[in-house]
Amino acid sequence: MSKGAIVADERLDAAWVRSWCEQADTALAELMQSFRSRHGFAPGRNTVVLATEEGHKATEELVELTPIPSDLTTMYWVIDEASMPDVDSGYFIHSTSTVAGHFRQYGAVQIDGEEPAVVFAGDGGGHLFALAGSGQVWRSTSASWFDQFDLAAAGLQEFFEGLTRRIGSQLRKPDGH
């Protein structure tokens, strides 16, 4: 197991998420400085938006709407949303109001052998990321709420660490690929 990886019984820590936000902001800023010279066009808006009091209220409303996994509550207590369109094909952590709207429209994601999962993010290819009650993160195999989902990460911490590695790999490669 890699250093910092979470096991099934451990839960996401808000202080760890805040630290990740700081690291991601620094890495994204560095990536954006060299983006135009690497790719020949201007980057999009790549940012991690910290939660506000309004976001905390939205998280409480989401909890009332559906029993969301505790790690998702912890994440939304720190992060309102994230937009990283220039990291690989793009990664987007949805705001709580978006998650609530999607839940009202589509319901929870059903994954064999798992408790129903809540979609909280997507990528630029339309794939969805859902967090189950077990704490595991699942990724859709297509751009659909109703197709198969495969295991993407043991938990949110591992998911965020993967985003950090993706940003870092683009910083190390001259062409960003």
mmCIF file of C-alpha atoms in Angstrom:
data_model
loop_
_atom_site.group_PDB
_atom_site.id
_atom_site.type_symbol
_atom_site.label_atom_id
_atom_site.label_comp_id
_atom_site.label_asym_id
_atom_site.label_seq_id
_atom_site.Cartn_x
_atom_site.Cartn_y
_atom_site.Cartn_z
ATOM 1 C CA MET A 1 0.000 0.000 0.000
ATOM 2 C CA SER A 2 1.328 3.417 -0.893
ATOM 3 C CA LYS A 3 2.142 5.968 1.752
ATOM 4 C CA GLY A 4 -0.949 8.009 2.584
ATOM 5 C CA ALA A 5 -3.366 5.503 1.046
ATOM 6 C CA ILE A 6 -6.513 5.024 3.027
ATOM 7 C CA VAL A 7 -7.902 1.673 4.017
ATOM 8 C CA ALA A 8 -11.577 0.808 4.186
ATOM 9 C CA ASP A 9 -12.044 1.783 7.832
ATOM 10 C CA GLU A 10 -10.261 5.154 7.605
ATOM 11 C CA ARG A 11 -12.162 8.257 6.628
ATOM 12 C CA LEU A 12 -11.131 11.400 4.819
ATOM 13 C CA ASP A 13 -9.665 14.104 7.043
ATOM 14 C CA ALA A 14 -10.664 17.752 6.446
ATOM 15 C CA ALA A 15 -7.150 18.982 7.281
ATOM 16 C CA TRP A 16 -5.729 16.642 4.641
ATOM 17 C CA VAL A 17 -8.235 17.997 2.074
ATOM 18 C CA ARG A 18 -7.227 21.608 2.911
ATOM 19 C CA SER A 19 -3.571 20.669 2.437
ATOM 20 C CA TRP A 20 -4.392 19.005 -0.885
ATOM 21 C CA CYS A 21 -6.194 22.189 -2.015
ATOM 22 C CA GLU A 22 -3.087 24.279 -1.299
ATOM 23 C CA GLN A 23 -0.836 21.827 -3.154
ATOM 24 C CA ALA A 24 -3.240 21.609 -6.100
ATOM 25 C CA ASP A 25 -3.512 25.413 -6.352
ATOM 26 C CA THR A 26 0.281 25.737 -6.426
ATOM 27 C CA ALA A 27 0.690 22.984 -9.032
ATOM 28 C CA LEU A 28 -2.157 24.330 -11.193
ATOM 29 C CA ALA A 29 -0.660 27.837 -11.114
ATOM 30 C CA GLU A 30 2.685 26.434 -12.259
ATOM 31 C CA LEU A 31 1.001 24.401 -14.999
ATOM 32 C CA MET A 32 -0.937 27.441 -16.237
ATOM 33 C CA GLN A 33 2.238 29.585 -16.449
ATOM 34 C CA SER A 34 3.720 27.272 -19.055
ATOM 35 C CA PHE A 35 0.487 26.096 -20.670
ATOM 36 C CA ARG A 36 0.391 28.480 -23.651
ATOM 37 C CA SER A 37 4.014 27.788 -24.603
ATOM 38 C CA ARG A 38 3.447 24.031 -24.342
ATOM 39 C CA HIS A 39 0.125 23.841 -26.183
ATOM 40 C CA GLY A 40 -0.092 26.974 -28.339
ATOM 41 C CA PHE A 41 -3.354 28.226 -26.869
ATOM 42 C CA ALA A 42 -4.515 29.771 -23.614
ATOM 43 C CA PRO A 43 -5.630 27.490 -20.791
ATOM 44 C CA GLY A 44 -9.131 27.415 -19.388
ATOM 45 C CA ARG A 45 -9.926 28.365 -15.810
ATOM 46 C CA ASN A 46 -8.269 25.724 -13.639
ATOM 47 C CA THR A 47 -9.184 26.212 -10.008
ATOM 48 C CA VAL A 48 -10.188 24.618 -6.748
ATOM 49 C CA VAL A 49 -12.902 26.678 -5.067
ATOM 50 C CA LEU A 50 -12.985 26.480 -1.285
ATOM 51 C CA ALA A 51 -16.291 26.010 0.494
ATOM 52 C CA THR A 52 -18.116 29.028 1.895
ATOM 53 C CA GLU A 53 -20.906 29.315 4.427
ATOM 54 C CA GLU A 54 -23.333 29.067 1.510
ATOM 55 C CA GLY A 55 -21.584 25.860 0.441
ATOM 56 C CA HIS A 56 -21.882 24.449 3.951
ATOM 57 C CA LYS A 57 -25.644 25.085 3.859
ATOM 58 C CA ALA A 58 -25.864 23.376 0.469
ATOM 59 C CA THR A 59 -23.967 20.387 1.883
ATOM 60 C CA GLU A 60 -26.410 20.163 4.784
ATOM 61 C CA GLU A 61 -29.306 20.257 2.302
ATOM 62 C CA LEU A 62 -27.672 17.492 0.240
ATOM 63 C CA VAL A 63 -27.306 15.358 3.376
ATOM 64 C CA GLU A 64 -31.022 15.844 4.049
ATOM 65 C CA LEU A 65 -31.852 14.872 0.441
ATOM 66 C CA THR A 66 -29.880 11.637 0.428
ATOM 67 C CA PRO A 67 -27.625 9.778 2.838
ATOM 68 C CA ILE A 68 -24.311 10.699 1.214
ATOM 69 C CA PRO A 69 -21.058 8.995 2.215
ATOM 70 C CA SER A 70 -19.349 10.760 5.113
ATOM 71 C CA ASP A 71 -16.179 11.345 3.059
ATOM 72 C CA LEU A 72 -18.224 13.344 0.567
ATOM 73 C CA THR A 73 -19.575 15.493 3.389
ATOM 74 C CA THR A 74 -16.005 16.067 4.610
ATOM 75 C CA MET A 75 -14.849 16.966 1.098
ATOM 76 C CA TYR A 76 -17.695 19.434 0.585
ATOM 77 C CA TRP A 77 -17.011 21.032 3.947
ATOM 78 C CA VAL A 78 -13.635 22.088 2.469
ATOM 79 C CA ILE A 79 -14.151 22.228 -1.314
ATOM 80 C CA ASP A 80 -17.122 23.798 -3.059
ATOM 81 C CA GLU A 81 -16.078 22.620 -6.497
ATOM 82 C CA ALA A 82 -13.062 22.219 -8.753
ATOM 83 C CA SER A 83 -12.568 22.822 -12.450
ATOM 84 C CA MET A 84 -9.457 21.472 -14.118
ATOM 85 C CA PRO A 85 -10.239 21.465 -17.845
ATOM 86 C CA ASP A 86 -6.543 21.393 -18.794
ATOM 87 C CA VAL A 87 -5.476 18.428 -16.660
ATOM 88 C CA ASP A 88 -5.468 15.517 -19.108
ATOM 89 C CA SER A 89 -8.897 15.566 -20.757
ATOM 90 C CA GLY A 90 -10.294 17.550 -17.818
ATOM 91 C CA TYR A 91 -11.543 16.857 -14.289
ATOM 92 C CA PHE A 92 -14.482 18.532 -12.622
ATOM 93 C CA ILE A 93 -15.642 18.158 -9.024
ATOM 94 C CA HIS A 94 -19.274 19.176 -9.018
ATOM 95 C CA SER A 95 -20.723 21.649 -6.529
ATOM 96 C CA THR A 96 -23.181 20.330 -3.958
ATOM 97 C CA SER A 97 -26.051 22.051 -5.759
ATOM 98 C CA THR A 98 -25.070 20.252 -8.982
ATOM 99 C CA VAL A 99 -24.834 16.926 -7.129
ATOM 100 C CA ALA A 100 -28.269 17.527 -5.588
ATOM 101 C CA GLY A 101 -29.762 18.386 -8.987
ATOM 102 C CA HIS A 102 -28.271 15.286 -10.567
ATOM 103 C CA PHE A 103 -29.489 13.156 -7.667
ATOM 104 C CA ARG A 104 -33.028 14.497 -8.083
ATOM 105 C CA GLN A 105 -32.889 13.795 -11.831
ATOM 106 C CA TYR A 106 -31.048 10.450 -11.933
ATOM 107 C CA GLY A 107 -30.974 9.090 -8.384
ATOM 108 C CA ALA A 108 -28.055 7.156 -6.945
ATOM 109 C CA VAL A 109 -25.769 5.039 -9.114
ATOM 110 C CA GLN A 110 -26.280 1.323 -8.678
ATOM 111 C CA ILE A 111 -23.036 -0.662 -8.557
ATOM 112 C CA ASP A 112 -23.081 -4.430 -8.071
ATOM 113 C CA GLY A 113 -21.967 -5.386 -4.580
ATOM 114 C CA GLU A 114 -21.959 -1.767 -3.355
ATOM 115 C CA GLU A 115 -24.293 0.516 -1.549
ATOM 116 C CA PRO A 116 -25.826 3.090 -3.907
ATOM 117 C CA ALA A 117 -23.222 5.646 -4.903
ATOM 118 C CA VAL A 118 -23.468 9.424 -5.369
ATOM 119 C CA VAL A 119 -21.968 11.021 -8.476
ATOM 120 C CA PHE A 120 -19.691 13.898 -7.424
ATOM 121 C CA ALA A 121 -17.370 14.500 -10.380
ATOM 122 C CA GLY A 122 -16.761 13.953 -14.062
ATOM 123 C CA ASP A 123 -14.010 14.149 -16.622
ATOM 124 C CA GLY A 124 -13.770 15.861 -19.981
ATOM 125 C CA GLY A 125 -14.780 12.654 -21.741
ATOM 126 C CA GLY A 126 -18.132 12.566 -19.971
ATOM 127 C CA HIS A 127 -17.186 9.768 -17.570
ATOM 128 C CA LEU A 128 -18.681 10.096 -14.106
ATOM 129 C CA PHE A 129 -17.095 9.508 -10.704
ATOM 130 C CA ALA A 130 -19.272 8.236 -7.886
ATOM 131 C CA LEU A 131 -18.556 7.669 -4.209
ATOM 132 C CA ALA A 132 -20.149 4.691 -2.515
ATOM 133 C CA GLY A 133 -20.914 4.221 1.168
ATOM 134 C CA SER A 134 -17.834 1.981 1.408
ATOM 135 C CA GLY A 135 -15.714 5.037 0.603
ATOM 136 C CA GLN A 136 -14.620 3.642 -2.764
ATOM 137 C CA VAL A 137 -14.638 5.849 -5.875
ATOM 138 C CA TRP A 138 -16.100 4.384 -9.049
ATOM 139 C CA ARG A 139 -15.739 5.632 -12.664
ATOM 140 C CA SER A 140 -18.321 5.039 -15.372
ATOM 141 C CA THR A 141 -17.092 3.091 -18.391
ATOM 142 C CA SER A 142 -19.047 5.412 -20.685
ATOM 143 C CA ALA A 143 -20.687 8.820 -20.505
ATOM 144 C CA SER A 144 -23.775 7.363 -18.846
ATOM 145 C CA TRP A 145 -25.371 7.192 -15.416
ATOM 146 C CA PHE A 146 -26.720 3.752 -16.192
ATOM 147 C CA ASP A 147 -23.805 1.776 -17.658
ATOM 148 C CA GLN A 148 -21.117 -0.104 -15.799
ATOM 149 C CA PHE A 149 -18.871 1.558 -13.226
ATOM 150 C CA ASP A 150 -15.354 0.291 -12.516
ATOM 151 C CA LEU A 151 -13.323 0.855 -9.373
ATOM 152 C CA ALA A 152 -11.228 4.021 -9.773
ATOM 153 C CA ALA A 153 -9.776 4.552 -6.278
ATOM 154 C CA ALA A 154 -9.916 3.021 -2.819
ATOM 155 C CA GLY A 155 -11.199 6.356 -1.515
ATOM 156 C CA LEU A 156 -11.338 10.101 -2.053
ATOM 157 C CA GLN A 157 -7.823 10.610 -0.751
ATOM 158 C CA GLU A 158 -6.458 8.216 -3.367
ATOM 159 C CA PHE A 159 -8.634 9.934 -6.006
ATOM 160 C CA PHE A 160 -7.164 13.346 -5.086
ATOM 161 C CA GLU A 161 -3.630 11.948 -4.983
ATOM 162 C CA GLY A 162 -4.219 10.680 -8.526
ATOM 163 C CA LEU A 163 -5.232 14.182 -9.638
ATOM 164 C CA THR A 164 -2.026 15.530 -8.082
ATOM 165 C CA ARG A 165 0.033 12.961 -10.029
ATOM 166 C CA ARG A 166 -1.757 13.896 -13.267
ATOM 167 C CA ILE A 167 -0.979 17.595 -12.769
ATOM 168 C CA GLY A 168 2.623 16.763 -11.894
ATOM 169 C CA SER A 169 3.096 14.538 -14.942
ATOM 170 C CA GLN A 170 2.037 17.413 -17.203
ATOM 171 C CA LEU A 171 4.581 19.673 -15.497
ATOM 172 C CA ARG A 172 7.405 17.209 -16.181
ATOM 173 C CA LYS A 173 6.613 16.528 -19.856
ATOM 174 C CA PRO A 174 7.428 19.272 -22.365
ATOM 175 C CA ASP A 175 4.364 18.560 -24.513
ATOM 176 C CA GLY A 176 2.000 17.978 -21.563
ATOM 177 C CA HIS A 177 1.135 14.447 -22.728
#
